[in-house]
Short mmCIF file of C-alpha atoms and ligand atoms in Angstrom, two decimals:
data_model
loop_
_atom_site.label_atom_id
_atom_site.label_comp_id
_atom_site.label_asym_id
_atom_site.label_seq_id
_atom_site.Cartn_x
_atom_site.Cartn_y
_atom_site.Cartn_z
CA UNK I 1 -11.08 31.73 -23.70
CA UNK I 2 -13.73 33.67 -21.80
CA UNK I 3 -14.66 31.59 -19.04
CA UNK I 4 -10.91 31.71 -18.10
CA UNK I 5 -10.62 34.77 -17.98
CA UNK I 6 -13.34 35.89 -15.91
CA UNK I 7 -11.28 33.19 -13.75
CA UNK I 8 -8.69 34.46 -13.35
CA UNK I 9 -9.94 38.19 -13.30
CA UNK I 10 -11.36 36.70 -9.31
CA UNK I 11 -8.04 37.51 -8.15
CA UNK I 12 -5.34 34.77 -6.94
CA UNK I 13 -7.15 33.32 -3.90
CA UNK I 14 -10.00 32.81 -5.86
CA UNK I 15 -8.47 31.29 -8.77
CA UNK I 16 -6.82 28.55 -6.58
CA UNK I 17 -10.06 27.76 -5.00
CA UNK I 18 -12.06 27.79 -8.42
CA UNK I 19 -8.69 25.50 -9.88
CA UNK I 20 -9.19 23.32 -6.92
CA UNK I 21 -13.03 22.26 -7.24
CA UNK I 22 -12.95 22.21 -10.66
CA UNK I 23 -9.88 19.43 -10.30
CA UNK I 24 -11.92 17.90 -7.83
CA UNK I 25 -14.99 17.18 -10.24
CA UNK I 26 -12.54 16.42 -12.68
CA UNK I 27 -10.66 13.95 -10.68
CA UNK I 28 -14.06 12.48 -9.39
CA UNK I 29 -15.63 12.07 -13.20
CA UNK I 30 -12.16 10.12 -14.08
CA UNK I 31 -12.45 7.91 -11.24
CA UNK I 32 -16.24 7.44 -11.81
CA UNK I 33 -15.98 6.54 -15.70
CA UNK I 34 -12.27 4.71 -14.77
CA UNK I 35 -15.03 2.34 -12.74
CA UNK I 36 -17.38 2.02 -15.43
CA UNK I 37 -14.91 1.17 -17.94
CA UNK I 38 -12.65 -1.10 -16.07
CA UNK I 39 -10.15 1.48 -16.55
CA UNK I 40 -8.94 0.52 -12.58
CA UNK I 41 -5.98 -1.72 -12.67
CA UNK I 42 -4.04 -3.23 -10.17
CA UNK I 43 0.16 -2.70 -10.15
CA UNK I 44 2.53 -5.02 -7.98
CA UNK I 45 5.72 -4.18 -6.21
CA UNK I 46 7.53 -7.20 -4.70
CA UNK I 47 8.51 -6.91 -0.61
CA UNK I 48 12.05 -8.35 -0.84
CA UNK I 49 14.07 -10.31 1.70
CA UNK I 50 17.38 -8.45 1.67
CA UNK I 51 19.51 -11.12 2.92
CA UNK I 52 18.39 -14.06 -0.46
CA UNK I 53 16.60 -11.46 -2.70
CA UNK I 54 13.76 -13.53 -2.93
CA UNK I 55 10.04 -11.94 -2.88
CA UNK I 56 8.46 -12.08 0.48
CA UNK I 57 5.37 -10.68 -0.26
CA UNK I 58 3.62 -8.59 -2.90
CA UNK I 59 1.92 -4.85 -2.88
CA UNK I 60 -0.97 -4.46 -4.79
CA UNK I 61 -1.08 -0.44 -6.07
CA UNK I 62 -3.98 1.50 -7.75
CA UNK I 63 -3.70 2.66 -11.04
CA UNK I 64 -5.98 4.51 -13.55
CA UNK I 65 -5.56 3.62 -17.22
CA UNK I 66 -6.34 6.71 -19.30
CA UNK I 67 -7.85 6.26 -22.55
CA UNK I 68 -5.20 8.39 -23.99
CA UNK I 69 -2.46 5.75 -22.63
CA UNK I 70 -0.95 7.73 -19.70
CA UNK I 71 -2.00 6.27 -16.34
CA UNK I 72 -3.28 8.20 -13.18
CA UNK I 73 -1.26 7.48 -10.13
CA UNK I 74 -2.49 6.77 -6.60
CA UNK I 75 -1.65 10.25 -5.46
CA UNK I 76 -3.25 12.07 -8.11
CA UNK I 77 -6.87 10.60 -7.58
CA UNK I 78 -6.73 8.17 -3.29
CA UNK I 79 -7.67 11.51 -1.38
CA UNK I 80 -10.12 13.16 -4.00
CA UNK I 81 -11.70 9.94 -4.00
CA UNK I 82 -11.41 9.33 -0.06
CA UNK I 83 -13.89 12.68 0.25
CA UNK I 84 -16.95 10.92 -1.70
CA UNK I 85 -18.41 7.11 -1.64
CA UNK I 86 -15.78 6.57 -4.56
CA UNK I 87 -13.05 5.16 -2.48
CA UNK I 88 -15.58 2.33 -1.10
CA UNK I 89 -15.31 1.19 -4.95
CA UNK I 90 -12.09 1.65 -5.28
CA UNK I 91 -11.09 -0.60 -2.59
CA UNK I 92 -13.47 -3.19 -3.08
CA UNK I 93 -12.27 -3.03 -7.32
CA UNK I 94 -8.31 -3.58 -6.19
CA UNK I 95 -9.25 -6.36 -3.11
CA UNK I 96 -10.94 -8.29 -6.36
CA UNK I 97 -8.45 -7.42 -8.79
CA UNK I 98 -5.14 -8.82 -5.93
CA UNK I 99 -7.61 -11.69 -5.10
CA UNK I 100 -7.98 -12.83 -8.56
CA UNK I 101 -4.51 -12.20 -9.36
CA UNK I 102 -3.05 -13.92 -6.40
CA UNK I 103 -5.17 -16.70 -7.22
CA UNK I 104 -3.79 -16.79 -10.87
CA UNK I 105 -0.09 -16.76 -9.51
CA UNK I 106 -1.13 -19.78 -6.90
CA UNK I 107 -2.52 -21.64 -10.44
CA UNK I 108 1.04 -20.55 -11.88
CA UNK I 109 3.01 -22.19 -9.09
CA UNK I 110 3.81 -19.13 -7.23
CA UNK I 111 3.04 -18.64 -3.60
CA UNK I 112 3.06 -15.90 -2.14
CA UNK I 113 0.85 -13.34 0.04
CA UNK I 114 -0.68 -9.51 -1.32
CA UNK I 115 -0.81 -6.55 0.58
CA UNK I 116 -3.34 -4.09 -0.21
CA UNK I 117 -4.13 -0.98 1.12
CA UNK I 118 -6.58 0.38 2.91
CA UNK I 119 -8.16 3.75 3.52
CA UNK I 120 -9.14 5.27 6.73
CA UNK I 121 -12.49 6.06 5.40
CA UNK I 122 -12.94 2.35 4.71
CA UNK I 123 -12.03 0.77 8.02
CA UNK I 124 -15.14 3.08 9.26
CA UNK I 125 -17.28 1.56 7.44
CA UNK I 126 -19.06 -1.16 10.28
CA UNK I 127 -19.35 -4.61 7.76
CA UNK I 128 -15.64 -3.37 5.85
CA UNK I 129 -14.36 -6.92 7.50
CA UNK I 130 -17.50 -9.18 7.09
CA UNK I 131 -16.94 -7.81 3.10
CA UNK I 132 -13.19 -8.72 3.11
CA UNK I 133 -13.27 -11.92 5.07
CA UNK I 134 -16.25 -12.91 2.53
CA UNK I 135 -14.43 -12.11 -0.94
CA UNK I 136 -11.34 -13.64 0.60
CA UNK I 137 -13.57 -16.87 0.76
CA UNK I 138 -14.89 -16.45 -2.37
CA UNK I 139 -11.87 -16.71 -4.07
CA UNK I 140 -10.69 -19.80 -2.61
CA UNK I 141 -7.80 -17.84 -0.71
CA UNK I 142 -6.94 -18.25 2.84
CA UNK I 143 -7.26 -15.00 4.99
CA UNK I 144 -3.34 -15.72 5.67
CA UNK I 145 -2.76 -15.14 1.97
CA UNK I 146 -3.72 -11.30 2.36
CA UNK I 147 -2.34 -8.14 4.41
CA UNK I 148 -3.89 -5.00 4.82
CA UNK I 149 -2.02 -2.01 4.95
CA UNK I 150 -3.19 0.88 7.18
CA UNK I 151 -1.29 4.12 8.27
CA UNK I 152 -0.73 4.86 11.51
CA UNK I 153 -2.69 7.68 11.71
CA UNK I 154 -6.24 5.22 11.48
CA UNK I 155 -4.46 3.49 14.12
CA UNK I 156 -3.71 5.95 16.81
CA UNK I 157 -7.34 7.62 16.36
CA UNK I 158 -8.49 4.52 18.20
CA UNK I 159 -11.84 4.66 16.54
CA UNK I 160 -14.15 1.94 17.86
CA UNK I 161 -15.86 0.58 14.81
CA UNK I 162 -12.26 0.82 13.19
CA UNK I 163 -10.39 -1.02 16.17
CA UNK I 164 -13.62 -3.54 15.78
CA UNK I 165 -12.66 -4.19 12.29
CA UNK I 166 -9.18 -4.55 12.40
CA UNK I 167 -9.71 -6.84 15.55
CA UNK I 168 -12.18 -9.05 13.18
CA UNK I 169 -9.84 -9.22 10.63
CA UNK I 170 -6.47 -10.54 12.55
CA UNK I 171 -9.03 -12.94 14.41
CA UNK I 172 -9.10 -14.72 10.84
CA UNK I 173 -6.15 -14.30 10.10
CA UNK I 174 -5.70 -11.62 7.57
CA UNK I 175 -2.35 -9.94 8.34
CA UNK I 176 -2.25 -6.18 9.87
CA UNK I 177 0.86 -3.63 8.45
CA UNK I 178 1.13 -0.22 9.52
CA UNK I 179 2.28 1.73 6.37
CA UNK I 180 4.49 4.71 6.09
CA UNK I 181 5.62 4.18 9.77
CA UNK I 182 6.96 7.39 11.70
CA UNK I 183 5.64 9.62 9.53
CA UNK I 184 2.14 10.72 11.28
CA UNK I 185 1.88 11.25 14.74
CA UNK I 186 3.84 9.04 15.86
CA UNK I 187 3.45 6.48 18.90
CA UNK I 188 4.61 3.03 19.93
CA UNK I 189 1.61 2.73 21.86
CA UNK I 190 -0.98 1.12 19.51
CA UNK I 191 1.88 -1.08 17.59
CA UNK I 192 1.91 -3.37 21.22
CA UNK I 193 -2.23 -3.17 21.82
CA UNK I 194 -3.22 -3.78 17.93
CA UNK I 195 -2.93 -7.50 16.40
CA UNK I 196 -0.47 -6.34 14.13
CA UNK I 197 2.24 -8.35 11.73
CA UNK I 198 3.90 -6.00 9.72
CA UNK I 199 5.98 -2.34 10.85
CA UNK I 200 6.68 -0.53 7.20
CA UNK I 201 9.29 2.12 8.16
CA UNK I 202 8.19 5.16 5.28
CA UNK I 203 10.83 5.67 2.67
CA UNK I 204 11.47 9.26 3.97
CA UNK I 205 14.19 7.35 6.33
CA UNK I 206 16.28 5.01 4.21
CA UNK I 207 16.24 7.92 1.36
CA UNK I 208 18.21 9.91 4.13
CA UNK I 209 20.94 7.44 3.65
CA UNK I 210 23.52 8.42 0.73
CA UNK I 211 27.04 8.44 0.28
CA UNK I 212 27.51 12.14 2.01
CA UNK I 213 25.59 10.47 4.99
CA UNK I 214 26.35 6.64 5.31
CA UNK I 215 24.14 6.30 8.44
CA UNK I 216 20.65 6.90 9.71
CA UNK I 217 20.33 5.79 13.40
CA UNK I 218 16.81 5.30 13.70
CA UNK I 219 16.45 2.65 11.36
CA UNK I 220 18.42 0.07 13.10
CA UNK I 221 16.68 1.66 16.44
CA UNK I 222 13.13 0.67 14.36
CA UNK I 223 14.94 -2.95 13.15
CA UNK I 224 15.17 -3.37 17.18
CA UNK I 225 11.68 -2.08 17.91
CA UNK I 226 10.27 -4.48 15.17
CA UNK I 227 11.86 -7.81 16.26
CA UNK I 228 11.22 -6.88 20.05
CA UNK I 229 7.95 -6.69 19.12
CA UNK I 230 7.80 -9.66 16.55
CA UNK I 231 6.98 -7.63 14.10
CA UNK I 232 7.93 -8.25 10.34
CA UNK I 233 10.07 -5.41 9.20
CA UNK I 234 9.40 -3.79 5.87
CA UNK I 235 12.09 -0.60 4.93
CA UNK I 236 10.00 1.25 2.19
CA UNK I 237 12.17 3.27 -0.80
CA UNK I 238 15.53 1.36 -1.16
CA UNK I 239 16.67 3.54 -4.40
CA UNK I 240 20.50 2.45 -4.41
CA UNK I 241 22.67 -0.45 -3.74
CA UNK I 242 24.48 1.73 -0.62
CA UNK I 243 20.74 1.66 1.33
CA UNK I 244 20.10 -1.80 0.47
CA UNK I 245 23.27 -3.05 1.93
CA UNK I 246 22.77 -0.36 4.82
CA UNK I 247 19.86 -2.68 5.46
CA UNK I 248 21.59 -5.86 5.51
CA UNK I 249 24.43 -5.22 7.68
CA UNK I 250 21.89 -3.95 10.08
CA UNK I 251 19.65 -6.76 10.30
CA UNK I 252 16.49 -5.08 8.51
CA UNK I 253 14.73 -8.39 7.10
CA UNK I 254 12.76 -7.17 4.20
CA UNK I 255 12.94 -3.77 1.44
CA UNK I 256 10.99 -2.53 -0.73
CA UNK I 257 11.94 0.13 -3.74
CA UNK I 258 12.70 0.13 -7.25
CA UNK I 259 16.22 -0.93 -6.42
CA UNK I 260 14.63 -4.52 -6.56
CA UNK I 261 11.91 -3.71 -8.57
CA UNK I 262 9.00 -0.71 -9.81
CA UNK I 263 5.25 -1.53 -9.43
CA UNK I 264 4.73 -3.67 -12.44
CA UNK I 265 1.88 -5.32 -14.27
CA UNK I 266 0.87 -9.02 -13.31
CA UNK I 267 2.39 -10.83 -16.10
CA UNK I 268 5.62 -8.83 -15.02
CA UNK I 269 5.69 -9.57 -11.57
CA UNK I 270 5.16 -13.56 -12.59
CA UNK I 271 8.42 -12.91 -14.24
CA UNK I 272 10.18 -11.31 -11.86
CA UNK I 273 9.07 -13.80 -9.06
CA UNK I 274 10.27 -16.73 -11.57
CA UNK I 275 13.28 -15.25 -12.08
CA UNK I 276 14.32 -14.83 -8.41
CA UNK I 277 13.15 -18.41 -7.92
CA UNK I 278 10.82 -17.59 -5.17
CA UNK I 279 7.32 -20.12 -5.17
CA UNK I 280 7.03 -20.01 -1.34
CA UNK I 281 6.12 -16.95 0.57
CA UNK I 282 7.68 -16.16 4.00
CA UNK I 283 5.22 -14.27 5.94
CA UNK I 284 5.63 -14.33 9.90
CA UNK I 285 2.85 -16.24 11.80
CA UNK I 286 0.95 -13.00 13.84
CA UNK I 287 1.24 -13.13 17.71
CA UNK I 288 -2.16 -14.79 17.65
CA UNK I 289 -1.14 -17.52 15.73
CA UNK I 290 1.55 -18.45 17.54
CA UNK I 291 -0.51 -18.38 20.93
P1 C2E X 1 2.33 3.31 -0.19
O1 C2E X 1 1.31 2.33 0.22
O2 C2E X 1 3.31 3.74 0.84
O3 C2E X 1 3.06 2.66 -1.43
C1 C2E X 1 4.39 2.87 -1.76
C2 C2E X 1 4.56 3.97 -2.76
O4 C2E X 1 5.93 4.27 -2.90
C3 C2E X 1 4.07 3.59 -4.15
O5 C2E X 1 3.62 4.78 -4.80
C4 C2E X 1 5.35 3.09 -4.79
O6 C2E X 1 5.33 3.15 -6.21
C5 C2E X 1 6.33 4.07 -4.25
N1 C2E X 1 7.68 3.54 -4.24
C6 C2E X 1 8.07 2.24 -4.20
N2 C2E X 1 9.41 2.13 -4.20
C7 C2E X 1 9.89 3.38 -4.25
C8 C2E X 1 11.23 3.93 -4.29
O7 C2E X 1 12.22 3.21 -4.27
N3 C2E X 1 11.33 5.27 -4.32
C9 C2E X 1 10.23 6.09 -4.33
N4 C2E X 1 10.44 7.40 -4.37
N5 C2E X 1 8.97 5.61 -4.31
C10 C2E X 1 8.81 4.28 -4.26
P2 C2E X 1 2.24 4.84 -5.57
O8 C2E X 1 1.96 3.57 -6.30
O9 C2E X 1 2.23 6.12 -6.34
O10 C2E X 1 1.19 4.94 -4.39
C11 C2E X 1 1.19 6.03 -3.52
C12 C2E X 1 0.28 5.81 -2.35
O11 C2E X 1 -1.09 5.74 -2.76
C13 C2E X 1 0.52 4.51 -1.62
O12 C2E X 1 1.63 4.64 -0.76
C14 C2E X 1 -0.78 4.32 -0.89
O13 C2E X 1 -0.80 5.09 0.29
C15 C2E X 1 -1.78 4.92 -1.88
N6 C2E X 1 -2.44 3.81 -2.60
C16 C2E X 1 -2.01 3.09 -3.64
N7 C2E X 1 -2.92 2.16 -4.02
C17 C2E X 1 -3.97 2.31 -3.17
C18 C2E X 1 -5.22 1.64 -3.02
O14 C2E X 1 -5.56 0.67 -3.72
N8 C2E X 1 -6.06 2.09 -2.02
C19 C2E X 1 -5.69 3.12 -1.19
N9 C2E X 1 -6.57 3.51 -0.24
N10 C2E X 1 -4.51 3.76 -1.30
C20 C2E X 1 -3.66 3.36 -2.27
MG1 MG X 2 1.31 0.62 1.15
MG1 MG X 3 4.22 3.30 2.43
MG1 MG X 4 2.66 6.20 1.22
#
């Protein structure tokens, strides 16, 4: 029609700028009605010990339901929404969605604990743990029951009202992960000074592992790392049976991929959980639990 052509008459540079904002607004007006319409809905992956197979923990993972039946995925609409107030909502939908749900699996027999994530943007906000800590309590959960996941990029910026947060947080008890570990800027600093439970090594490592190339160094060296610093040890992306057992024979407690399982609905996950006989979650006590 006309008004792409006179689009793409600007000239390439132009176009991909013009393509870009326009996806923008488009990606913010899905996200906006996706709010209005409860169109926001809440995915779970299970964090497997490797050594029984049994579910250790759950991850709770954004998902917009289109109208037309496809669904959005977390990378197609997290950092268009982390640029506006949006991703506030969005975080406080999926924290009620995994409370509620959680709740509904401890009412179905099954214990376990969620892990949700969290943006950067969020953690800068100065009452984001007051919130949590108070819809925690609302829903009858203990703050044990729930884990936040951060990347270790908001960690290593050491911003004050963010440190302040995550400080309030572990102080009740809510457990601390670092997400996609040793992909950002890397540094082992933070992962001794933070109250944190959880080291999630980012799939880009264990994906390196495949039959041409049976071994991957650093992961044991971050199995090590983890347990010095009694820290729970999550490897993210086990695709294959060769990377799982990679994991076991070196001592790498807990994986997560869709070798065990893909993000599934609720009523999927109850299944899954049933099926693998797990009732009772296994998450470590934090360093300031056990002092
Ligand atoms: P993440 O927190 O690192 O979550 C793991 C991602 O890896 C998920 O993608 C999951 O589906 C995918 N994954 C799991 N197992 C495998 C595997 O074996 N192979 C491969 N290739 N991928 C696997 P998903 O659901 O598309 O989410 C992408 C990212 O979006 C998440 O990465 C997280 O950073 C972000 N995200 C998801 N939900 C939320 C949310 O509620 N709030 C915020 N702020 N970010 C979210
Ligand atoms: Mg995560
Ligand atoms: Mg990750
Ligand atoms: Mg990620």
């Amino acid at each position: 029609n006309l008004k792409n052509r006179s689009i793409n008459s600007y000239g390439f540079y132009n176009t991909t700028l013009e393509n870009k904002n326009s996806q923008k607004v488009f990606t913010e007006n899905l996200i906006r009605q996706a709010l209005k319409n409860d169109q926001l809905i809440v995915h779970y992956q299970p964090l497997v010990q490797v050594s029984t197979l049994k579910v250790a923990s759950i991850e709770a993972l954004a998902r917009i339901q289109l109208s037309s039946g496809n669904i959005l995925m977390p990378t197609q609409f997290i950092e268009t929404a982390e640029e506006t107030p949006l991703i506030h909502d969005i975080g406080a939908r999926v924290i009620e969605i995994a409370c509620r749900d959680l709740k509904d699996l401890n009412r179905r027999g099954i214990k376990t604990q969620v892990s949700i994530n969290v943006s950067a943007v969020q953690l800068q906000m100065e009452n984001f743990a007051g919130i949590v800590l108070e819809r925690i309590h609302f829903h009858r959960l203990r703050p044990q029951d729930i884990e936040l996941e951060l990347t270790e990029n908001v960690l290593i910026q050491d911003l004050k009202t963010t440190v302040a947060n995550i400080v309030e947080l572990a102080g009740a008890g809510v457990n601390i992960a670092v997400d996609d570990f040793g992909t950002g800027y890397s540094s082992l600093c933070y992962l001794d000074r933070l109250p944190l439970n959880t080291l999630k090594l980012d799939k880009s490592f264990i994906q390196k592992i495949t039959p041409e190339n049976p071994a991957e160094p650093i992961i044991p060296a971050m199995i090590r790392v983890a347990e010095g610093l009694q820290l729970r040890f999550v490897a993210e992306g086990i695709e294959t049976r060769q990377q799982h057992e990679y994991l076991l024979i070196h001592g790498g407690t807990i994986g997560q991929g869709y070798y065990y399982s893909r993000p599934v609905a609720k009523e999927q996950i109850i299944d899954y959980m049933l099926a693998h006989h797990d009732t009772a979650g296994t998450f470590q006590q934090t360093k300031s639990q056990q002092a």
